[in-house]
JSON list of C-alpha atoms in Angstrom, two decimals:
[
{"chain": "G", "resi": 1, "resn": "MET", "atom": "CA", "xyz": [83.07, 80.37, 121.44]},
{"chain": "G", "resi": 2, "resn": "ARG", "atom": "CA", "xyz": [81.22, 80.07, 118.15]},
{"chain": "G", "resi": 3, "resn": "SER", "atom": "CA", "xyz": [81.10, 83.65, 116.96]},
{"chain": "G", "resi": 4, "resn": "HIS", "atom": "CA", "xyz": [82.98, 83.78, 113.67]},
{"chain": "G", "resi": 5, "resn": "PHE", "atom": "CA", "xyz": [83.30, 87.53, 113.93]},
{"chain": "G", "resi": 6, "resn": "LEU", "atom": "CA", "xyz": [84.82, 87.38, 117.41]},
{"chain": "G", "resi": 7, "resn": "MET", "atom": "CA", "xyz": [87.36, 84.82, 116.19]},
{"chain": "G", "resi": 8, "resn": "LEU", "atom": "CA", "xyz": [88.19, 87.07, 113.29]},
{"chain": "G", "resi": 9, "resn": "VAL", "atom": "CA", "xyz": [88.70, 89.99, 115.68]},
{"chain": "G", "resi": 10, "resn": "LEU", "atom": "CA", "xyz": [90.95, 87.86, 117.93]},
{"chain": "G", "resi": 11, "resn": "PHE", "atom": "CA", "xyz": [93.00, 86.68, 114.96]},
{"chain": "G", "resi": 12, "resn": "ALA", "atom": "CA", "xyz": [93.35, 90.20, 113.56]},
{"chain": "G", "resi": 13, "resn": "ILE", "atom": "CA", "xyz": [94.44, 91.66, 116.90]},
{"chain": "G", "resi": 14, "resn": "MET", "atom": "CA", "xyz": [97.03, 88.97, 117.60]},
{"chain": "G", "resi": 15, "resn": "VAL", "atom": "CA", "xyz": [98.58, 88.90, 114.13]},
{"chain": "G", "resi": 16, "resn": "SER", "atom": "CA", "xyz": [98.62, 92.71, 113.90]},
{"chain": "G", "resi": 17, "resn": "THR", "atom": "CA", "xyz": [100.29, 92.99, 117.30]},
{"chain": "G", "resi": 18, "resn": "VAL", "atom": "CA", "xyz": [103.08, 90.58, 116.36]},
{"chain": "G", "resi": 19, "resn": "PHE", "atom": "CA", "xyz": [103.68, 92.29, 113.00]},
{"chain": "G", "resi": 20, "resn": "ALA", "atom": "CA", "xyz": [103.62, 95.77, 114.53]},
{"chain": "G", "resi": 21, "resn": "VAL", "atom": "CA", "xyz": [106.08, 94.81, 117.28]},
{"chain": "G", "resi": 22, "resn": "LEU", "atom": "CA", "xyz": [108.36, 93.16, 114.70]},
{"chain": "G", "resi": 23, "resn": "GLN", "atom": "CA", "xyz": [108.29, 96.07, 112.27]},
{"chain": "G", "resi": 24, "resn": "LYS", "atom": "CA", "xyz": [108.49, 99.11, 114.54]},
{"chain": "G", "resi": 25, "resn": "ASP", "atom": "CA", "xyz": [110.69, 100.01, 117.47]},
{"chain": "G", "resi": 26, "resn": "THR", "atom": "CA", "xyz": [108.85, 102.66, 119.49]},
{"chain": "G", "resi": 27, "resn": "PRO", "atom": "CA", "xyz": [105.59, 101.87, 121.31]},
{"chain": "G", "resi": 28, "resn": "ARG", "atom": "CA", "xyz": [103.86, 104.79, 119.59]},
{"chain": "G", "resi": 29, "resn": "GLU", "atom": "CA", "xyz": [104.74, 103.53, 116.10]},
{"chain": "G", "resi": 30, "resn": "GLN", "atom": "CA", "xyz": [103.86, 99.98, 117.10]},
{"chain": "G", "resi": 31, "resn": "LEU", "atom": "CA", "xyz": [100.43, 101.07, 118.34]},
{"chain": "G", "resi": 32, "resn": "ARG", "atom": "CA", "xyz": [99.78, 103.07, 115.18]},
{"chain": "G", "resi": 33, "resn": "LEU", "atom": "CA", "xyz": [100.77, 100.25, 112.81]},
{"chain": "G", "resi": 34, "resn": "GLY", "atom": "CA", "xyz": [98.97, 97.64, 114.92]},
{"chain": "G", "resi": 35, "resn": "LEU", "atom": "CA", "xyz": [95.71, 99.58, 114.89]},
{"chain": "G", "resi": 36, "resn": "MET", "atom": "CA", "xyz": [95.96, 100.28, 111.17]},
{"chain": "G", "resi": 37, "resn": "MET", "atom": "CA", "xyz": [96.68, 96.65, 110.38]},
{"chain": "G", "resi": 38, "resn": "ALA", "atom": "CA", "xyz": [93.92, 95.28, 112.62]},
{"chain": "G", "resi": 39, "resn": "GLY", "atom": "CA", "xyz": [91.50, 97.81, 111.14]},
{"chain": "G", "resi": 40, "resn": "ALA", "atom": "CA", "xyz": [92.51, 96.78, 107.62]},
{"chain": "G", "resi": 41, "resn": "PHE", "atom": "CA", "xyz": [92.04, 93.08, 108.48]},
{"chain": "G", "resi": 42, "resn": "LEU", "atom": "CA", "xyz": [88.55, 93.72, 109.85]},
{"chain": "G", "resi": 43, "resn": "ALA", "atom": "CA", "xyz": [87.49, 96.10, 107.07]},
{"chain": "G", "resi": 44, "resn": "PHE", "atom": "CA", "xyz": [88.68, 93.73, 104.36]},
{"chain": "G", "resi": 45, "resn": "ALA", "atom": "CA", "xyz": [86.92, 90.76, 105.97]},
{"chain": "G", "resi": 46, "resn": "TYR", "atom": "CA", "xyz": [83.70, 92.74, 106.44]},
{"chain": "G", "resi": 47, "resn": "VAL", "atom": "CA", "xyz": [83.64, 94.05, 102.88]},
{"chain": "G", "resi": 48, "resn": "SER", "atom": "CA", "xyz": [84.62, 90.72, 101.32]},
{"chain": "G", "resi": 49, "resn": "GLY", "atom": "CA", "xyz": [81.91, 89.04, 103.43]},
{"chain": "G", "resi": 50, "resn": "TRP", "atom": "CA", "xyz": [79.27, 91.28, 101.85]},
{"chain": "G", "resi": 51, "resn": "VAL", "atom": "CA", "xyz": [80.76, 90.87, 98.37]},
{"chain": "G", "resi": 52, "resn": "MET", "atom": "CA", "xyz": [80.61, 87.07, 98.73]},
{"chain": "G", "resi": 53, "resn": "LEU", "atom": "CA", "xyz": [76.90, 87.38, 99.43]},
{"chain": "G", "resi": 54, "resn": "ALA", "atom": "CA", "xyz": [76.46, 88.19, 95.74]},
{"chain": "G", "resi": 55, "resn": "PHE", "atom": "CA", "xyz": [78.12, 84.90, 94.76]},
{"chain": "G", "resi": 56, "resn": "PRO", "atom": "CA", "xyz": [76.25, 82.14, 96.57]},
{"chain": "G", "resi": 57, "resn": "LEU", "atom": "CA", "xyz": [77.45, 78.55, 96.37]},
{"chain": "G", "resi": 58, "resn": "TRP", "atom": "CA", "xyz": [75.62, 76.48, 93.81]},
{"chain": "N", "resi": 1, "resn": "MET", "atom": "CA", "xyz": [151.71, 86.22, 112.94]},
{"chain": "N", "resi": 2, "resn": "ASN", "atom": "CA", "xyz": [149.14, 86.75, 110.22]},
{"chain": "N", "resi": 3, "resn": "GLN", "atom": "CA", "xyz": [148.18, 83.08, 110.41]},
{"chain": "N", "resi": 4, "resn": "THR", "atom": "CA", "xyz": [147.66, 83.39, 114.19]},
{"chain": "N", "resi": 5, "resn": "ARG", "atom": "CA", "xyz": [145.44, 86.42, 113.68]},
{"chain": "N", "resi": 6, "resn": "ALA", "atom": "CA", "xyz": [143.42, 84.61, 111.01]},
{"chain": "N", "resi": 7, "resn": "THR", "atom": "CA", "xyz": [142.96, 81.59, 113.28]},
{"chain": "N", "resi": 8, "resn": "THR", "atom": "CA", "xyz": [141.80, 83.77, 116.14]},
{"chain": "N", "resi": 9, "resn": "ALA", "atom": "CA", "xyz": [139.36, 85.57, 113.86]},
{"chain": "N", "resi": 10, "resn": "ASP", "atom": "CA", "xyz": [138.04, 82.24, 112.56]},
{"chain": "N", "resi": 11, "resn": "GLU", "atom": "CA", "xyz": [137.61, 80.96, 116.08]},
{"chain": "N", "resi": 12, "resn": "THR", "atom": "CA", "xyz": [135.74, 84.08, 117.09]},
{"chain": "N", "resi": 13, "resn": "ARG", "atom": "CA", "xyz": [133.50, 83.77, 114.04]},
{"chain": "N", "resi": 14, "resn": "ALA", "atom": "CA", "xyz": [132.90, 80.08, 114.78]},
{"chain": "N", "resi": 15, "resn": "MET", "atom": "CA", "xyz": [132.05, 80.91, 118.39]},
{"chain": "N", "resi": 16, "resn": "ASP", "atom": "CA", "xyz": [129.63, 83.58, 117.24]},
{"chain": "N", "resi": 17, "resn": "ARG", "atom": "CA", "xyz": [128.05, 81.09, 114.87]},
{"chain": "N", "resi": 18, "resn": "GLY", "atom": "CA", "xyz": [127.65, 78.61, 117.70]},
{"chain": "N", "resi": 19, "resn": "LYS", "atom": "CA", "xyz": [126.12, 81.26, 119.93]},
{"chain": "N", "resi": 20, "resn": "LEU", "atom": "CA", "xyz": [123.83, 82.31, 117.10]},
{"chain": "N", "resi": 21, "resn": "LEU", "atom": "CA", "xyz": [122.68, 78.73, 116.63]},
{"chain": "N", "resi": 22, "resn": "ILE", "atom": "CA", "xyz": [121.91, 78.41, 120.35]},
{"chain": "N", "resi": 23, "resn": "LEU", "atom": "CA", "xyz": [120.05, 81.71, 120.22]},
{"chain": "N", "resi": 24, "resn": "CYS", "atom": "CA", "xyz": [117.92, 80.49, 117.31]},
{"chain": "N", "resi": 25, "resn": "VAL", "atom": "CA", "xyz": [117.18, 77.17, 119.03]},
{"chain": "N", "resi": 26, "resn": "VAL", "atom": "CA", "xyz": [116.18, 78.95, 122.25]},
{"chain": "N", "resi": 27, "resn": "ALA", "atom": "CA", "xyz": [114.07, 81.43, 120.25]},
{"chain": "N", "resi": 28, "resn": "TRP", "atom": "CA", "xyz": [112.35, 78.50, 118.52]},
{"chain": "N", "resi": 29, "resn": "ALA", "atom": "CA", "xyz": [111.72, 76.60, 121.75]},
{"chain": "N", "resi": 30, "resn": "ILE", "atom": "CA", "xyz": [110.39, 79.56, 123.72]},
{"chain": "N", "resi": 31, "resn": "PRO", "atom": "CA", "xyz": [108.71, 82.23, 121.58]},
{"chain": "N", "resi": 32, "resn": "GLY", "atom": "CA", "xyz": [110.23, 85.63, 122.38]},
{"chain": "N", "resi": 33, "resn": "ALA", "atom": "CA", "xyz": [113.24, 84.20, 124.25]},
{"chain": "N", "resi": 34, "resn": "GLY", "atom": "CA", "xyz": [115.62, 85.34, 121.50]},
{"chain": "N", "resi": 35, "resn": "HIS", "atom": "CA", "xyz": [114.55, 88.93, 122.05]},
{"chain": "N", "resi": 36, "resn": "LEU", "atom": "CA", "xyz": [114.59, 88.63, 125.84]},
{"chain": "N", "resi": 37, "resn": "TRP", "atom": "CA", "xyz": [118.16, 87.24, 125.59]},
{"chain": "N", "resi": 38, "resn": "GLN", "atom": "CA", "xyz": [119.16, 90.40, 123.68]},
{"chain": "N", "resi": 39, "resn": "ARG", "atom": "CA", "xyz": [117.44, 92.67, 126.22]},
{"chain": "N", "resi": 40, "resn": "GLN", "atom": "CA", "xyz": [114.54, 93.55, 123.95]},
{"chain": "N", "resi": 41, "resn": "THR", "atom": "CA", "xyz": [112.27, 93.00, 126.91]},
{"chain": "N", "resi": 42, "resn": "LEU", "atom": "CA", "xyz": [109.04, 94.54, 125.63]},
{"chain": "N", "resi": 43, "resn": "LYS", "atom": "CA", "xyz": [109.22, 92.75, 122.28]},
{"chain": "N", "resi": 44, "resn": "GLY", "atom": "CA", "xyz": [110.16, 89.48, 123.93]},
{"chain": "N", "resi": 45, "resn": "LEU", "atom": "CA", "xyz": [107.31, 89.65, 126.42]},
{"chain": "N", "resi": 46, "resn": "VAL", "atom": "CA", "xyz": [104.76, 90.48, 123.70]},
{"chain": "N", "resi": 47, "resn": "PHE", "atom": "CA", "xyz": [105.86, 87.45, 121.65]},
{"chain": "N", "resi": 48, "resn": "LEU", "atom": "CA", "xyz": [105.98, 85.27, 124.76]},
{"chain": "N", "resi": 49, "resn": "ALA", "atom": "CA", "xyz": [102.43, 86.25, 125.64]},
{"chain": "N", "resi": 50, "resn": "ILE", "atom": "CA", "xyz": [100.77, 86.26, 122.23]},
{"chain": "N", "resi": 51, "resn": "LEU", "atom": "CA", "xyz": [102.24, 83.34, 120.30]},
{"chain": "N", "resi": 52, "resn": "PRO", "atom": "CA", "xyz": [101.60, 80.58, 122.88]},
{"chain": "N", "resi": 53, "resn": "LEU", "atom": "CA", "xyz": [98.17, 82.13, 123.54]},
{"chain": "N", "resi": 54, "resn": "MET", "atom": "CA", "xyz": [97.38, 81.97, 119.84]},
{"chain": "N", "resi": 55, "resn": "PHE", "atom": "CA", "xyz": [98.54, 78.36, 119.65]},
{"chain": "N", "resi": 56, "resn": "GLY", "atom": "CA", "xyz": [96.55, 77.48, 122.79]},
{"chain": "N", "resi": 57, "resn": "LEU", "atom": "CA", "xyz": [93.42, 79.12, 121.41]},
{"chain": "N", "resi": 58, "resn": "GLY", "atom": "CA", "xyz": [93.86, 77.05, 118.27]},
{"chain": "N", "resi": 59, "resn": "LEU", "atom": "CA", "xyz": [93.85, 73.88, 120.39]},
{"chain": "N", "resi": 60, "resn": "LEU", "atom": "CA", "xyz": [90.83, 75.18, 122.28]},
{"chain": "N", "resi": 61, "resn": "PHE", "atom": "CA", "xyz": [89.01, 75.75, 118.98]},
{"chain": "N", "resi": 62, "resn": "ASP", "atom": "CA", "xyz": [89.41, 72.04, 118.15]},
{"chain": "N", "resi": 63, "resn": "GLY", "atom": "CA", "xyz": [92.38, 72.59, 115.85]},
{"chain": "N", "resi": 64, "resn": "THR", "atom": "CA", "xyz": [94.56, 69.66, 114.92]},
{"chain": "N", "resi": 65, "resn": "LEU", "atom": "CA", "xyz": [98.24, 68.82, 115.19]},
{"chain": "N", "resi": 66, "resn": "PHE", "atom": "CA", "xyz": [99.02, 67.68, 111.66]},
{"chain": "N", "resi": 67, "resn": "SER", "atom": "CA", "xyz": [101.44, 64.82, 111.17]},
{"chain": "N", "resi": 68, "resn": "VAL", "atom": "CA", "xyz": [104.30, 64.94, 108.70]},
{"chain": "N", "resi": 69, "resn": "ALA", "atom": "CA", "xyz": [103.55, 62.21, 106.18]},
{"chain": "N", "resi": 70, "resn": "PRO", "atom": "CA", "xyz": [104.41, 63.62, 102.75]},
{"chain": "N", "resi": 71, "resn": "THR", "atom": "CA", "xyz": [103.78, 60.34, 100.96]},
{"chain": "N", "resi": 72, "resn": "SER", "atom": "CA", "xyz": [100.22, 59.87, 102.19]},
{"chain": "N", "resi": 73, "resn": "GLN", "atom": "CA", "xyz": [98.86, 63.41, 102.34]},
{"chain": "N", "resi": 74, "resn": "SER", "atom": "CA", "xyz": [98.80, 66.60, 100.31]},
{"chain": "N", "resi": 75, "resn": "ILE", "atom": "CA", "xyz": [101.86, 68.81, 100.25]},
{"chain": "N", "resi": 76, "resn": "LEU", "atom": "CA", "xyz": [99.80, 71.61, 101.79]},
{"chain": "N", "resi": 77, "resn": "THR", "atom": "CA", "xyz": [98.99, 69.47, 104.83]},
{"chain": "N", "resi": 78, "resn": "THR", "atom": "CA", "xyz": [102.68, 68.66, 105.19]},
{"chain": "N", "resi": 79, "resn": "GLY", "atom": "CA", "xyz": [103.42, 72.39, 104.99]},
{"chain": "N", "resi": 80, "resn": "ALA", "atom": "CA", "xyz": [100.87, 73.05, 107.72]},
{"chain": "N", "resi": 81, "resn": "ALA", "atom": "CA", "xyz": [102.45, 70.32, 109.86]},
{"chain": "N", "resi": 82, "resn": "LEU", "atom": "CA", "xyz": [105.90, 71.89, 109.46]},
{"chain": "N", "resi": 83, "resn": "ALA", "atom": "CA", "xyz": [104.49, 75.36, 110.21]},
{"chain": "N", "resi": 84, "resn": "GLU", "atom": "CA", "xyz": [102.97, 74.10, 113.47]},
{"chain": "N", "resi": 85, "resn": "ARG", "atom": "CA", "xyz": [106.36, 72.73, 114.46]},
{"chain": "N", "resi": 86, "resn": "GLY", "atom": "CA", "xyz": [107.70, 76.27, 114.23]},
{"chain": "N", "resi": 87, "resn": "MET", "atom": "CA", "xyz": [106.02, 76.88, 117.56]},
{"chain": "N", "resi": 88, "resn": "GLY", "atom": "CA", "xyz": [108.67, 75.02, 119.56]},
{"chain": "N", "resi": 89, "resn": "LEU", "atom": "CA", "xyz": [107.94, 73.89, 123.11]},
{"chain": "N", "resi": 90, "resn": "PRO", "atom": "CA", "xyz": [104.18, 74.62, 123.11]},
{"chain": "N", "resi": 91, "resn": "TRP", "atom": "CA", "xyz": [103.86, 72.34, 120.08]},
{"chain": "N", "resi": 92, "resn": "LEU", "atom": "CA", "xyz": [106.02, 69.68, 121.74]},
{"chain": "N", "resi": 93, "resn": "ILE", "atom": "CA", "xyz": [104.01, 69.80, 124.97]},
{"chain": "N", "resi": 94, "resn": "ALA", "atom": "CA", "xyz": [100.72, 69.59, 123.07]},
{"chain": "N", "resi": 95, "resn": "ALA", "atom": "CA", "xyz": [102.01, 66.65, 121.03]},
{"chain": "N", "resi": 96, "resn": "LEU", "atom": "CA", "xyz": [103.29, 64.79, 124.12]},
{"chain": "N", "resi": 97, "resn": "ALA", "atom": "CA", "xyz": [100.02, 65.48, 125.97]},
{"chain": "N", "resi": 98, "resn": "GLY", "atom": "CA", "xyz": [98.05, 64.00, 123.09]},
{"chain": "N", "resi": 99, "resn": "ALA", "atom": "CA", "xyz": [96.19, 67.27, 122.51]},
{"chain": "N", "resi": 100, "resn": "GLY", "atom": "CA", "xyz": [95.11, 68.53, 119.11]},
{"chain": "N", "resi": 101, "resn": "ALA", "atom": "CA", "xyz": [93.26, 65.46, 117.92]},
{"chain": "N", "resi": 102, "resn": "GLY", "atom": "CA", "xyz": [91.18, 67.79, 115.73]},
{"chain": "N", "resi": 103, "resn": "GLU", "atom": "CA", "xyz": [87.39, 67.71, 115.73]},
{"chain": "N", "resi": 104, "resn": "VAL", "atom": "CA", "xyz": [86.67, 67.93, 112.00]},
{"chain": "N", "resi": 105, "resn": "VAL", "atom": "CA", "xyz": [82.92, 68.33, 112.54]},
{"chain": "N", "resi": 106, "resn": "SER", "atom": "CA", "xyz": [83.41, 71.18, 115.01]},
{"chain": "N", "resi": 107, "resn": "PRO", "atom": "CA", "xyz": [82.30, 74.57, 113.63]},
{"chain": "N", "resi": 108, "resn": "THR", "atom": "CA", "xyz": [85.57, 76.06, 114.85]},
{"chain": "N", "resi": 109, "resn": "TYR", "atom": "CA", "xyz": [87.89, 73.36, 113.47]},
{"chain": "N", "resi": 110, "resn": "GLU", "atom": "CA", "xyz": [89.14, 75.45, 110.54]},
{"chain": "N", "resi": 111, "resn": "TYR", "atom": "CA", "xyz": [89.77, 78.46, 112.77]},
{"chain": "N", "resi": 112, "resn": "GLY", "atom": "CA", "xyz": [91.61, 76.22, 115.21]},
{"chain": "N", "resi": 113, "resn": "TRP", "atom": "CA", "xyz": [94.21, 74.87, 112.84]},
{"chain": "N", "resi": 114, "resn": "VAL", "atom": "CA", "xyz": [94.65, 78.26, 111.17]},
{"chain": "N", "resi": 115, "resn": "PHE", "atom": "CA", "xyz": [95.45, 79.83, 114.55]},
{"chain": "N", "resi": 116, "resn": "MET", "atom": "CA", "xyz": [97.99, 77.07, 115.24]},
{"chain": "N", "resi": 117, "resn": "VAL", "atom": "CA", "xyz": [99.66, 77.21, 111.82]},
{"chain": "N", "resi": 118, "resn": "VAL", "atom": "CA", "xyz": [99.85, 81.01, 111.82]},
{"chain": "N", "resi": 119, "resn": "ALA", "atom": "CA", "xyz": [101.30, 81.02, 115.35]},
{"chain": "N", "resi": 120, "resn": "GLY", "atom": "CA", "xyz": [104.06, 78.67, 114.17]},
{"chain": "N", "resi": 121, "resn": "LEU", "atom": "CA", "xyz": [104.80, 80.79, 111.10]},
{"chain": "N", "resi": 122, "resn": "LEU", "atom": "CA", "xyz": [104.86, 83.99, 113.14]},
{"chain": "N", "resi": 123, "resn": "ASN", "atom": "CA", "xyz": [107.34, 82.37, 115.51]},
{"chain": "N", "resi": 124, "resn": "CYS", "atom": "CA", "xyz": [109.58, 81.64, 112.51]},
{"chain": "N", "resi": 125, "resn": "LEU", "atom": "CA", "xyz": [109.50, 85.36, 111.66]},
{"chain": "N", "resi": 126, "resn": "VAL", "atom": "CA", "xyz": [110.31, 86.18, 115.29]},
{"chain": "N", "resi": 127, "resn": "ILE", "atom": "CA", "xyz": [113.30, 83.80, 115.18]},
{"chain": "N", "resi": 128, "resn": "LEU", "atom": "CA", "xyz": [114.59, 85.50, 112.01]},
{"chain": "N", "resi": 129, "resn": "ASP", "atom": "CA", "xyz": [114.16, 88.91, 113.64]},
{"chain": "N", "resi": 130, "resn": "ALA", "atom": "CA", "xyz": [116.12, 87.76, 116.71]},
{"chain": "N", "resi": 131, "resn": "ARG", "atom": "CA", "xyz": [118.85, 86.44, 114.39]},
{"chain": "N", "resi": 132, "resn": "ASP", "atom": "CA", "xyz": [119.04, 89.75, 112.52]},
{"chain": "N", "resi": 133, "resn": "LEU", "atom": "CA", "xyz": [119.30, 91.58, 115.83]},
{"chain": "N", "resi": 134, "resn": "ALA", "atom": "CA", "xyz": [122.15, 89.33, 116.90]},
{"chain": "N", "resi": 135, "resn": "LEU", "atom": "CA", "xyz": [123.97, 89.91, 113.60]},
{"chain": "N", "resi": 136, "resn": "GLY", "atom": "CA", "xyz": [123.56, 93.68, 113.99]},
{"chain": "N", "resi": 137, "resn": "ARG", "atom": "CA", "xyz": [121.42, 93.99, 110.91]},
{"chain": "N", "resi": 138, "resn": "LYS", "atom": "CA", "xyz": [118.67, 95.84, 112.77]}
]
């Protein structure tokens, strides 16, 4: 697998799941926190990816 | 009489401490086992499924098992090596099997070791959570 985005998605899902299960006790709360956290991971990575486009390596 | 009571209380505390230590060692060796031991089945199974999977994916992505050699490498690399050891048995099995040589030129190398290091660190958090559960703090 060489898709950077897919790896990012995998990482976000797994880390969010562990944090959500650690932090919350009911499945409903865990699902809610897990989805929010995974969404935040992905959104931040996507936005920062575009921002970095403005600062190329030189 | 009071002395007898104090001794009994000390013994009980010492026994609890011993049990707690065993719990932490088991939780370190098998991710999620500390929660399963305390009948937190769902949590335990989630940790048991995800953490070894994450570590295994890291190996699959050409990640490396860092060695602990603080005198000949950067302190960050030593930190990463210690973090990987937080994974317990999966780390031990991978090390004994000679896996995790690390393909530095692989496009997924960086992802690989990050998956492995983060899995180890998450397992440390899981161990602390199991300990807090056992102490009645949660």
